[in-house]
PDB file of C-alpha atoms in Angstrom:
ATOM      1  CA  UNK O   1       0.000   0.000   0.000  1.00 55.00           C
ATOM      2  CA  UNK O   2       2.836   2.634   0.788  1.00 66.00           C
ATOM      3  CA  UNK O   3       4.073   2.306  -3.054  1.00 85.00           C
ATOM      4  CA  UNK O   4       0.602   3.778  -3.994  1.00 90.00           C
ATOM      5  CA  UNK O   5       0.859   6.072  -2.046  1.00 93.00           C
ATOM      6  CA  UNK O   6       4.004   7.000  -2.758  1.00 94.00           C
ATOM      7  CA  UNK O   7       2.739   7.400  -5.900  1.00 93.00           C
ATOM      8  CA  UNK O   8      -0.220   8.828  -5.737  1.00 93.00           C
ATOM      9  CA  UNK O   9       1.852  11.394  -3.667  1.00 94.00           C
ATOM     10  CA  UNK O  10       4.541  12.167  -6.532  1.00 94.00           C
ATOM     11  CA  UNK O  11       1.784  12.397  -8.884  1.00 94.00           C
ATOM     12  CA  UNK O  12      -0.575  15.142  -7.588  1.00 92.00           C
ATOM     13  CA  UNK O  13       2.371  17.115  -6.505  1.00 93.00           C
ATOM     14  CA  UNK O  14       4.687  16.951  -9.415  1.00 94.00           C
ATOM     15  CA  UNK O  15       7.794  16.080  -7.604  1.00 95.00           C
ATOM     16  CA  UNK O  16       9.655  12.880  -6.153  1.00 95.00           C
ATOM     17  CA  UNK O  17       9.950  11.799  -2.999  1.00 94.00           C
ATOM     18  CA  UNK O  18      13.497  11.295  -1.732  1.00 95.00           C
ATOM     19  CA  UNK O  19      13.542  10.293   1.702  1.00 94.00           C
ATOM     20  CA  UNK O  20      10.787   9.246   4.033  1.00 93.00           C
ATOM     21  CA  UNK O  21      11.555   8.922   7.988  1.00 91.00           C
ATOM     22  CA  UNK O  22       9.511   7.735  10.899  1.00 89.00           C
ATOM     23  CA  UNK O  23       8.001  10.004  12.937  1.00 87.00           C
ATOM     24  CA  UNK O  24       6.916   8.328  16.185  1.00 76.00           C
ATOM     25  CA  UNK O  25       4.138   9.468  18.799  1.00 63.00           C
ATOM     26  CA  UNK O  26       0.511   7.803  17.193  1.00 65.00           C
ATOM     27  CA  UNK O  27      -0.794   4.988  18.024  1.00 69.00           C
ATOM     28  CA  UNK O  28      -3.444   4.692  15.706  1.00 79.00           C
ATOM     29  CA  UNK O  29      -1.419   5.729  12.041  1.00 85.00           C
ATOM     30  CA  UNK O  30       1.915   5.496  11.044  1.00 90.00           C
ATOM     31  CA  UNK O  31       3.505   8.373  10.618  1.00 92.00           C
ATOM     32  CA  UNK O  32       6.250   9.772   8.023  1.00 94.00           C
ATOM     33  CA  UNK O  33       8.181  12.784   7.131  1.00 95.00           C
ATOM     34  CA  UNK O  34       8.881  13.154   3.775  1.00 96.00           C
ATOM     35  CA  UNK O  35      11.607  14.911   1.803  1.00 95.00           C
ATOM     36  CA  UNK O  36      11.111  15.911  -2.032  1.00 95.00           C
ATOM     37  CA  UNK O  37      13.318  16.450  -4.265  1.00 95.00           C
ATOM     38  CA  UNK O  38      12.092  19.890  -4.664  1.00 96.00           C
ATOM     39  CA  UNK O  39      13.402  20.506  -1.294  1.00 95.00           C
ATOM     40  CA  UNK O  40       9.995  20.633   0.041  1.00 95.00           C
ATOM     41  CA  UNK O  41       8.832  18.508   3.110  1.00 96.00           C
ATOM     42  CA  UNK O  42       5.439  17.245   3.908  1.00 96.00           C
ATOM     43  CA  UNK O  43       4.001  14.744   6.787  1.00 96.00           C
ATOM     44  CA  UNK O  44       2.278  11.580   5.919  1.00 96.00           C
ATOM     45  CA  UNK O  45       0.304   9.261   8.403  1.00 95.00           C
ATOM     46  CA  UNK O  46      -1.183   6.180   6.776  1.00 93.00           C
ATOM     47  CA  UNK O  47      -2.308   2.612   7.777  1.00 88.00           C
ATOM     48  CA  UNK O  48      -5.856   3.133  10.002  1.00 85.00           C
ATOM     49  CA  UNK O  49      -7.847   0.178   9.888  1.00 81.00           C
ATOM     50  CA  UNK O  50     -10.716   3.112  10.083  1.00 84.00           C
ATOM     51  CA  UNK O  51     -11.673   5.656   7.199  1.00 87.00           C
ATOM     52  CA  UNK O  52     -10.842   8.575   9.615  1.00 94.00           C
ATOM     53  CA  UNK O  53      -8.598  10.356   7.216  1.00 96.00           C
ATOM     54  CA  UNK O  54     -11.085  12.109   5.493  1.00 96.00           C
ATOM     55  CA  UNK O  55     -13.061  13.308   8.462  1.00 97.00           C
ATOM     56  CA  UNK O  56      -9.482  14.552   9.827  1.00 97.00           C
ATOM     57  CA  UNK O  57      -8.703  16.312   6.456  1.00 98.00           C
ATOM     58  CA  UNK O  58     -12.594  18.077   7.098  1.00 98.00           C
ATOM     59  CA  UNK O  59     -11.751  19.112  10.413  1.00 98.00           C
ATOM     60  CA  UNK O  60      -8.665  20.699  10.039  1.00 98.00           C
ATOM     61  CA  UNK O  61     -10.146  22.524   7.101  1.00 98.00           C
ATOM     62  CA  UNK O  62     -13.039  23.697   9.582  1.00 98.00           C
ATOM     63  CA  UNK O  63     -10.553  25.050  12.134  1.00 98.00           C
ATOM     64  CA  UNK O  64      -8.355  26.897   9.491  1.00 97.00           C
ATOM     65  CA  UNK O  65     -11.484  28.541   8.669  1.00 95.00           C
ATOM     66  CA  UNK O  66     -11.664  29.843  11.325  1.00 96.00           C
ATOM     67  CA  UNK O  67      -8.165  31.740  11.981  1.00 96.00           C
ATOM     68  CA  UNK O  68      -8.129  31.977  15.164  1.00 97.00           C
ATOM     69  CA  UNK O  69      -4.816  29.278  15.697  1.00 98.00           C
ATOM     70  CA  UNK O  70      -2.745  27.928  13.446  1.00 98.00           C
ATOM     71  CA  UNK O  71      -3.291  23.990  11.700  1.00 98.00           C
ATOM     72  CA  UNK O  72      -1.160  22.505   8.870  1.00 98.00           C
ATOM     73  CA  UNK O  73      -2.764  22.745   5.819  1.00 97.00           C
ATOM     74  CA  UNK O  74      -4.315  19.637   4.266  1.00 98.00           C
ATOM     75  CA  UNK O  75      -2.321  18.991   0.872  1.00 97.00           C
ATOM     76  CA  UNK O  76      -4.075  15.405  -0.002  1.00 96.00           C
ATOM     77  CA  UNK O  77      -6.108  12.923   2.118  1.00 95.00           C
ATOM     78  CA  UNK O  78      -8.785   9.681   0.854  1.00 94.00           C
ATOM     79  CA  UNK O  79      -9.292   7.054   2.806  1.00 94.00           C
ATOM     80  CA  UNK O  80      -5.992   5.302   3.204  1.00 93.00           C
ATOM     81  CA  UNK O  81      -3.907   8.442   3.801  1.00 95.00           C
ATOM     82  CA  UNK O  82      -3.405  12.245   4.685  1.00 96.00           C
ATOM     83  CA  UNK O  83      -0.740  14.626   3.126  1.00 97.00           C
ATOM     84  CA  UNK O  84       0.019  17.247   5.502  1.00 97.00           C
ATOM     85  CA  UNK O  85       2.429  20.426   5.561  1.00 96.00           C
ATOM     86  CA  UNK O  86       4.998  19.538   7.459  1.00 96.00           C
ATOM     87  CA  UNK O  87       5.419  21.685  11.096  1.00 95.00           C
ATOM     88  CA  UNK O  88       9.156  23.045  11.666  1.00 94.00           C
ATOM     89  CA  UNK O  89       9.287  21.881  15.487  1.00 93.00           C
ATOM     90  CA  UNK O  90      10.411  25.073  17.800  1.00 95.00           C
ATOM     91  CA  UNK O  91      10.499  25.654  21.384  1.00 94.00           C
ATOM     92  CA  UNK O  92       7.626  27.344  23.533  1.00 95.00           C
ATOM     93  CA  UNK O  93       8.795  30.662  24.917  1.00 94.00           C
ATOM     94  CA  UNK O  94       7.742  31.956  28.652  1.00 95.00           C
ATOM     95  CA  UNK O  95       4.445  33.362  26.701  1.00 97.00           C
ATOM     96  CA  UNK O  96       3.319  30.406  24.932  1.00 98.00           C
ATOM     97  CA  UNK O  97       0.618  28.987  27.226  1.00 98.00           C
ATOM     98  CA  UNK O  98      -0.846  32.708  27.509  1.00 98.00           C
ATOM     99  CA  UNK O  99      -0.872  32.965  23.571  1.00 98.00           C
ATOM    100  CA  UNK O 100      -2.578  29.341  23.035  1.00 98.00           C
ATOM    101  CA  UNK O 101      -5.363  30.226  25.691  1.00 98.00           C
ATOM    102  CA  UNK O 102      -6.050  33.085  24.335  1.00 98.00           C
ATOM    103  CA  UNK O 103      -5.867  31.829  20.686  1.00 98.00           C
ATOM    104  CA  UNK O 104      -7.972  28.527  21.405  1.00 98.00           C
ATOM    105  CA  UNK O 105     -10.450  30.920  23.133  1.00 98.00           C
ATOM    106  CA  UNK O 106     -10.978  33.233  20.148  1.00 98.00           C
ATOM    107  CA  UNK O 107     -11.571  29.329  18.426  1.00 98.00           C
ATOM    108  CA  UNK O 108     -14.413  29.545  20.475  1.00 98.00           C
ATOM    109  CA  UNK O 109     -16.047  32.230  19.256  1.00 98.00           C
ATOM    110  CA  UNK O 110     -16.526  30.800  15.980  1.00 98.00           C
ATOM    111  CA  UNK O 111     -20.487  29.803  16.532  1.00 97.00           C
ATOM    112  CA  UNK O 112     -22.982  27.655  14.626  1.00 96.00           C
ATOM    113  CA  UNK O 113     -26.778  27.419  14.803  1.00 95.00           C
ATOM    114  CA  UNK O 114     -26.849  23.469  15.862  1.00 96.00           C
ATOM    115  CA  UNK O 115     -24.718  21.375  18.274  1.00 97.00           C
ATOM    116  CA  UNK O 116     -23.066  18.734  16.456  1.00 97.00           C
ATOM    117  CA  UNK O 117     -21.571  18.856  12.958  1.00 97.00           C
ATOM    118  CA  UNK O 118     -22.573  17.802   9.487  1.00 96.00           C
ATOM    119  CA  UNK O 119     -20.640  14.537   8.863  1.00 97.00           C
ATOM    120  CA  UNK O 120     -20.137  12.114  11.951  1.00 97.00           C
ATOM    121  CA  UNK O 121     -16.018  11.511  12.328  1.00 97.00           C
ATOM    122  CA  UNK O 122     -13.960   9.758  14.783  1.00 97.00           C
ATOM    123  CA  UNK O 123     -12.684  10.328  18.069  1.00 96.00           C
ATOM    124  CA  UNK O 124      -9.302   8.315  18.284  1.00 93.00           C
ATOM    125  CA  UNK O 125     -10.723   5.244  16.458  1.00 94.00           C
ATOM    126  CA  UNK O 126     -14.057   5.539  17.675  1.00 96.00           C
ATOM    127  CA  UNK O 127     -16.934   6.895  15.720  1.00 96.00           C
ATOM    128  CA  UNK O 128     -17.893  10.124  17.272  1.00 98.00           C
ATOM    129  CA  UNK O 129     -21.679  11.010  16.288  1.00 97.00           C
ATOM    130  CA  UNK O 130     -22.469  14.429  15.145  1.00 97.00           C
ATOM    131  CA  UNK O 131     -25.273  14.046  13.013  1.00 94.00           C
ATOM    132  CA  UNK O 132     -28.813  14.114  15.320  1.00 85.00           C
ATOM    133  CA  UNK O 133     -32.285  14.525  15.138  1.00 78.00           C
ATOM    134  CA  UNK O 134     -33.446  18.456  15.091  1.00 77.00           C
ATOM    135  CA  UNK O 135     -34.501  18.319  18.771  1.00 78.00           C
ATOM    136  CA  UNK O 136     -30.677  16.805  20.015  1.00 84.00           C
ATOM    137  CA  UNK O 137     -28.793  19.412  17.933  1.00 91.00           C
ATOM    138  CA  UNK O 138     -31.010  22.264  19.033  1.00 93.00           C
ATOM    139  CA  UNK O 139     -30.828  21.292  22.884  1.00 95.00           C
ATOM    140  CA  UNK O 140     -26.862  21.085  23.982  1.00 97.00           C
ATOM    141  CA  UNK O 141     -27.746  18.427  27.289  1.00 97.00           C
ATOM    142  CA  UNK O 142     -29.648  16.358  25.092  1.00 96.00           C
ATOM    143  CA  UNK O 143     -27.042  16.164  22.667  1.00 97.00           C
ATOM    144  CA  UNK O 144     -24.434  15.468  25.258  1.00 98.00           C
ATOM    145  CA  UNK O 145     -26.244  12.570  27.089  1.00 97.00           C
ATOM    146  CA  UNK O 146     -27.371  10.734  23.659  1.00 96.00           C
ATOM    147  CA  UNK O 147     -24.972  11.808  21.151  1.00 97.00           C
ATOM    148  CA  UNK O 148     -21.494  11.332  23.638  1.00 98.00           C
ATOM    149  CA  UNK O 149     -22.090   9.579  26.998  1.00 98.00           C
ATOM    150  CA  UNK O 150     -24.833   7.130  26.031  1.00 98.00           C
ATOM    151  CA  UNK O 151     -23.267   6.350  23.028  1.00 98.00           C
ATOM    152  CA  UNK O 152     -19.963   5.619  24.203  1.00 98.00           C
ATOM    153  CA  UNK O 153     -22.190   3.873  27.124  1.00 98.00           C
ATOM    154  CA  UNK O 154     -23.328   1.479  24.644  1.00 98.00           C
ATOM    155  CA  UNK O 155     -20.391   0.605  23.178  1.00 98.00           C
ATOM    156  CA  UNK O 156     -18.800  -0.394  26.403  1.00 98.00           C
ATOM    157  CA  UNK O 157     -21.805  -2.462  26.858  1.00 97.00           C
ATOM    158  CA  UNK O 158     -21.181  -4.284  23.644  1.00 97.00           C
ATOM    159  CA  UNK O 159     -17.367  -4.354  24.447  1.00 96.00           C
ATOM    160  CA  UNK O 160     -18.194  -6.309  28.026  1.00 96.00           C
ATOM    161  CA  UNK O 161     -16.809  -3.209  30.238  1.00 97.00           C
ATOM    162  CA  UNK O 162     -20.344  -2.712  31.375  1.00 96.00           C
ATOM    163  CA  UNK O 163     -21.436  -3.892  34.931  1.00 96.00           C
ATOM    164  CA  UNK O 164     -24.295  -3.378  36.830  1.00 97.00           C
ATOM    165  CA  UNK O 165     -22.988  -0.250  38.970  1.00 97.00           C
ATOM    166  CA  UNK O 166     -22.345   1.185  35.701  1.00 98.00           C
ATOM    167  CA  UNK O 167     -25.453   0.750  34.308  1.00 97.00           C
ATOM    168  CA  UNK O 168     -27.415   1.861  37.564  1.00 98.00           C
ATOM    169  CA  UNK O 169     -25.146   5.207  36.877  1.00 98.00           C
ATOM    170  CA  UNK O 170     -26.388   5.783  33.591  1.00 98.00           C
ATOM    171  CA  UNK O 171     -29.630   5.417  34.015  1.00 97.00           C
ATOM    172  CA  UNK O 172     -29.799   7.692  37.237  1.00 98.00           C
ATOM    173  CA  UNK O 173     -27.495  10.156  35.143  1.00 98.00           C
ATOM    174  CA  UNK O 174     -30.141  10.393  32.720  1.00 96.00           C
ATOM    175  CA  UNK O 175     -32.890  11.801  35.071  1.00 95.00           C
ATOM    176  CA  UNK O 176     -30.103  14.355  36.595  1.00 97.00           C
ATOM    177  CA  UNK O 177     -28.121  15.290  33.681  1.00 98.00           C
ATOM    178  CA  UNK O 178     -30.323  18.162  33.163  1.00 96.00           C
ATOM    179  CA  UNK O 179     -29.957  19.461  36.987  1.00 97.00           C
ATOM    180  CA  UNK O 180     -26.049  19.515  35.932  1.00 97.00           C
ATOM    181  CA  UNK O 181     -25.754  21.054  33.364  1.00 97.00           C
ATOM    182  CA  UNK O 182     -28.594  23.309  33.414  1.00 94.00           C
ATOM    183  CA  UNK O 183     -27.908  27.333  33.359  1.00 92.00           C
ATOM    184  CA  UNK O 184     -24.650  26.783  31.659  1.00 95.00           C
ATOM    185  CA  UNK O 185     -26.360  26.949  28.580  1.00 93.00           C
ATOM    186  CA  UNK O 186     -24.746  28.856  25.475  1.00 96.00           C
ATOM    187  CA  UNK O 187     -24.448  29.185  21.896  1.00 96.00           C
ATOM    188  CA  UNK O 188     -22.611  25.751  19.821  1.00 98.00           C
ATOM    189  CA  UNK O 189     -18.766  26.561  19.497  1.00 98.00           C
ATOM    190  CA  UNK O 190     -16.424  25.438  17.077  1.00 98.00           C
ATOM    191  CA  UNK O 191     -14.407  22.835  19.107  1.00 98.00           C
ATOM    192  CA  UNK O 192     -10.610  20.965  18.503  1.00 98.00           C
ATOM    193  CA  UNK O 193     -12.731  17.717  20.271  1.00 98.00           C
ATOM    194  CA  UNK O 194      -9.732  16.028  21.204  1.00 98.00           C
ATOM    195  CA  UNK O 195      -7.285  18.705  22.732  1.00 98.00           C
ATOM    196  CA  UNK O 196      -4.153  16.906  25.193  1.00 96.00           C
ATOM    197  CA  UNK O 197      -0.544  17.436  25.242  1.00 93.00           C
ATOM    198  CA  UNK O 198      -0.156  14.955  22.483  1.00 93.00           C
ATOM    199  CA  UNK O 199      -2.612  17.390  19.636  1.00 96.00           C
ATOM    200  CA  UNK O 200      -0.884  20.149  20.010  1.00 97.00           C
ATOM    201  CA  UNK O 201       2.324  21.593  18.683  1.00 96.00           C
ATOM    202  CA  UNK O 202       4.982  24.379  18.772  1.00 97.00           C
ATOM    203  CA  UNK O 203       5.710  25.739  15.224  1.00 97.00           C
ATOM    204  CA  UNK O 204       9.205  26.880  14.305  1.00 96.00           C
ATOM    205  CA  UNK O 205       8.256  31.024  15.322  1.00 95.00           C
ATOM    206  CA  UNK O 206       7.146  29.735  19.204  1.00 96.00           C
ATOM    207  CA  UNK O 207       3.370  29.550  17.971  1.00 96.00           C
ATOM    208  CA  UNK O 208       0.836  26.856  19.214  1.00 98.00           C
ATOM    209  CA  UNK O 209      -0.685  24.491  16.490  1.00 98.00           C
ATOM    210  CA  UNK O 210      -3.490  22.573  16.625  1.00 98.00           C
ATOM    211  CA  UNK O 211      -3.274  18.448  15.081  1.00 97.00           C
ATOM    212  CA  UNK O 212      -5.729  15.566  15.258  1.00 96.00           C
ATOM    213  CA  UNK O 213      -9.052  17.046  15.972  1.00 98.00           C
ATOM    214  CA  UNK O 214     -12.647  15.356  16.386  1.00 98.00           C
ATOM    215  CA  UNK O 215     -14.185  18.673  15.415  1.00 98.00           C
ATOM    216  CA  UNK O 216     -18.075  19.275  16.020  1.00 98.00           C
ATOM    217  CA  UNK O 217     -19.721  22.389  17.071  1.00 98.00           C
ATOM    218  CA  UNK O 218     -20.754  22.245  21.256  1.00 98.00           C
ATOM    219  CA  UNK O 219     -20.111  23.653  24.447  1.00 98.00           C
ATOM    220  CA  UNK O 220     -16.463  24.914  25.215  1.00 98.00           C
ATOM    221  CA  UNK O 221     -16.490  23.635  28.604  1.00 98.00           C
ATOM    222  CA  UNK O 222     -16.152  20.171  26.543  1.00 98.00           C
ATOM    223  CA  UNK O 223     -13.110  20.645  25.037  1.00 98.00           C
ATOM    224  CA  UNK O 224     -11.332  22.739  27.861  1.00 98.00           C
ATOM    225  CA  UNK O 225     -12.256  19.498  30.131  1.00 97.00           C
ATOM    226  CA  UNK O 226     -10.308  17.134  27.630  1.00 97.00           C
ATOM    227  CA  UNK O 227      -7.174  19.475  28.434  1.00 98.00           C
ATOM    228  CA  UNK O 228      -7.371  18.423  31.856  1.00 96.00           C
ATOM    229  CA  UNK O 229      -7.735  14.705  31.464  1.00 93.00           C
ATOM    230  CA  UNK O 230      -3.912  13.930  31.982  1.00 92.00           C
ATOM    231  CA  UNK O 231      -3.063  16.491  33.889  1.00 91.00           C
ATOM    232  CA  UNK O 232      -3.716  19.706  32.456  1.00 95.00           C
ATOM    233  CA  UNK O 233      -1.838  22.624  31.000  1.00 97.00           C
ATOM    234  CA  UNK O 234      -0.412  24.945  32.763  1.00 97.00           C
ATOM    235  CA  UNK O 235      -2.612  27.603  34.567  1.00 97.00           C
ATOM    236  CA  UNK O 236      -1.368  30.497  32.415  1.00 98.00           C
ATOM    237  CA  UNK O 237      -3.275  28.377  29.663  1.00 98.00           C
ATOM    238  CA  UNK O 238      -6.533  28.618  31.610  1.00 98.00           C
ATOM    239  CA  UNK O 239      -5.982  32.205  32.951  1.00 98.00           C
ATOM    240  CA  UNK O 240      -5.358  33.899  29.328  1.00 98.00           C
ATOM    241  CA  UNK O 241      -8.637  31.807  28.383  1.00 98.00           C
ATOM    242  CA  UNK O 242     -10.625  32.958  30.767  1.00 98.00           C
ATOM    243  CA  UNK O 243      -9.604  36.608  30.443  1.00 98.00           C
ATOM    244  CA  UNK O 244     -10.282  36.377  26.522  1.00 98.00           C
ATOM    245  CA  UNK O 245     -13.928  34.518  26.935  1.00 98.00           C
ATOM    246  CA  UNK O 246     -14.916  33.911  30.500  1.00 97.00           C
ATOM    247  CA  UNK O 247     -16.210  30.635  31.480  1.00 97.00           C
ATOM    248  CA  UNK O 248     -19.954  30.619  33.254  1.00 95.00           C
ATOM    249  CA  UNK O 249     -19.970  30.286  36.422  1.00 95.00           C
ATOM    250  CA  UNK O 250     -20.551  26.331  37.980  1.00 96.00           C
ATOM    251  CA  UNK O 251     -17.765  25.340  35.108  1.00 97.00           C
ATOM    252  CA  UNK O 252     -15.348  23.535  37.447  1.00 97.00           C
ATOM    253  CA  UNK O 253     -18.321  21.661  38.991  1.00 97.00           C
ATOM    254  CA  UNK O 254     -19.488  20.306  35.594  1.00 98.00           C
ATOM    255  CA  UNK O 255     -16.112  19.712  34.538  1.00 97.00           C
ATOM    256  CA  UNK O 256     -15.716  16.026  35.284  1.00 97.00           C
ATOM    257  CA  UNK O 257     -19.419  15.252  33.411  1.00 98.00           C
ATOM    258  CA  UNK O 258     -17.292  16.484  30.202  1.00 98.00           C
ATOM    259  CA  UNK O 259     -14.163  14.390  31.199  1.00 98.00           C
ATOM    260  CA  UNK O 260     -16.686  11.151  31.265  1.00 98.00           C
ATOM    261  CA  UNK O 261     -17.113  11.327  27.452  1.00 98.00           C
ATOM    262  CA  UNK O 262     -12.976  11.055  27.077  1.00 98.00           C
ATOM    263  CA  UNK O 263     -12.721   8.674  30.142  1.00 98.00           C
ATOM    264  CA  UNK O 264     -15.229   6.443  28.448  1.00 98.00           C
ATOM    265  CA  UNK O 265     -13.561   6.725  25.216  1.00 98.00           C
ATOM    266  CA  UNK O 266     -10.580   5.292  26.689  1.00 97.00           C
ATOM    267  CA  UNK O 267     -12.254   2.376  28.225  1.00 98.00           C
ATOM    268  CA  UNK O 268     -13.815   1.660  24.978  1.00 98.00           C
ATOM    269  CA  UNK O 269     -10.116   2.105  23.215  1.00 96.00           C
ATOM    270  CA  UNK O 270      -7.733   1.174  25.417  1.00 96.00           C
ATOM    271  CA  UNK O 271      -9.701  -1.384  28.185  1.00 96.00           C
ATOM    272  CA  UNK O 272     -10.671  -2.280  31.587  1.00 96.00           C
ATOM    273  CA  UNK O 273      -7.593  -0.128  32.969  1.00 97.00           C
ATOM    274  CA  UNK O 274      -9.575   3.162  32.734  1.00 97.00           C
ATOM    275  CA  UNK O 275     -12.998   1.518  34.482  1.00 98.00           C
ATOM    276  CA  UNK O 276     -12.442   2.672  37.615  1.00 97.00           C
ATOM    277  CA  UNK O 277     -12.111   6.308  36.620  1.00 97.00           C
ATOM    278  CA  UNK O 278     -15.210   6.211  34.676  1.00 98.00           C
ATOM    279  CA  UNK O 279     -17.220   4.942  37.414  1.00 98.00           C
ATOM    280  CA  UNK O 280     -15.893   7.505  40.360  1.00 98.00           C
ATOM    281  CA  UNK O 281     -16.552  10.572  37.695  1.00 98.00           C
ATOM    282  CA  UNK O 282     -19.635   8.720  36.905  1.00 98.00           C
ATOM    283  CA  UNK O 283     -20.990   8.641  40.688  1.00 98.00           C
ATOM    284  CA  UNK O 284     -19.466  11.606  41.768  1.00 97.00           C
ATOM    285  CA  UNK O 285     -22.802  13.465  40.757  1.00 98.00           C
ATOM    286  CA  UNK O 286     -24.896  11.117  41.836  1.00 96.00           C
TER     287      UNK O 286
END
């Protein structure tokens, strides 16, 4: 498969490929840089068993759109592989946090008239369903519970990670959800999906960059939860943030409801290790 795309490469961009080296990091692609002859370098990841290249290419596009932070630009992408511009690595300066919270919060001002998005794509591997009746994508909680927790619910059922207290959890969740997050209600917002230490990056000028999205149009509180899942940023990150677009106020208390969707993710990817986290965010609100 890499010959073809080696070809296919060399043929929509005119020029020959010279070199390719591994770039480690991804688990679910492999990933290449790769040195024309032209003197021009691109990045390659290839090899999902899922059609998520395509969805990535979208997303990207969708936050580019929107410039508020800098993403490579998409050169080619189908569904076995996508062509990216290749990001000059450079170190973060003492200001870098308080530029990428204040960037990703402009991000958030992009707005849409309906949660969701209009293709479903993929979180990690996992389908991530954006695509909703007119009731869900008009109501952000219902969206939430069906479109992100329940589905990722049900998949853990299918997988066998589902017991008993689990499902008792979901079910009471269900008739409280709206106590939760109730009042924190706001217009959708364009959102990364998927933002951790490991999506973003530091261009050659000192300027954060945005990779690997799940992109969809919801709550911000969402995707500044993900950024705490493994520890968080630093807190000039969240202070430049909340000085550019202030969060409502109850966000830290509905914080870990938002982490659930990522938590359960992980169980669903990854296995039985990440249970017991989903259950004590679970039960913590109930």
């Amino acid at each position: 498969m890499t010959n073809k795309i080696y070809d296919r490469i060399e043929e929509w961009t005119k020029d020959q490929i010279v070199k390719s080296s591994a770039v480690g990091g991804g688990c679910i692609s492999n990933a290449e840089k790769l040195m024309m002859k032209s003197g021009r370098s691109f990045f390659l990841k290839s090899g999902s068993n899922v059609k998520l290249y395509p969805c990535e290419a979208n997303g990207l596009r969708e936050l580019q759109k929107a410039s508020a932070i800098r993403v490579p630009e998409v050169i080619l992408a189908n569904e076995n592989f996508i062509l990216l511009e290749n990001i000059v690595s450079g170190i973060p300066g003492p200001d870098f946090f308080n530029t990428f919270g204040k960037q990703f919060a402009r991000l958030h001002h992009i707005n849409n008239q309906r949660f969701g998005y209009y293709e479903d794509n993929f979180i990690g591997s996992s389908p991530q369903i954006n695509i909703s009746s007119n009731q869900d994508s008009e109501n952000w909680i219902k969206f939430f519970m069906n479109n992100r927790l329940l589905f990722q619910f049900y998949l853990a059922e299918k997988k066998g990670y589902a017991t008993d207290k689990l499902r008792k959890g979901f079910h009471l969740l269900e008739n409280k959800i709206e106590v939760i997050l109730g009042g924190s209600e706001e217009r959708p917002s364009l959102l990364h999906g998927d933002l951790w230490s490991g999506n973003y990056l530091c261009d050659e000028s000192g300027n954060p960059v945005l990779i690997d999205p799940a992109v969809y149009y919801g709550h911000r509180e969402a995707d500044l939860a993900m950024t705490r899942l493994f520890g968080g940023f630093p807190p000039e990150f969240y202070s430049a943030y909340n000085e550019e677009y202030p969060l409502n106020e109850g966000a830290p208390f509905r914080q870990n409801l938002y982490m659930l969707y990522h938590v359960m993710n992980h169980l669903n990817l990854f296995g039985i290790g990440y249970y017991p986290q989903a259950e004590k965010l679970l039960w913590d609100y109930l």
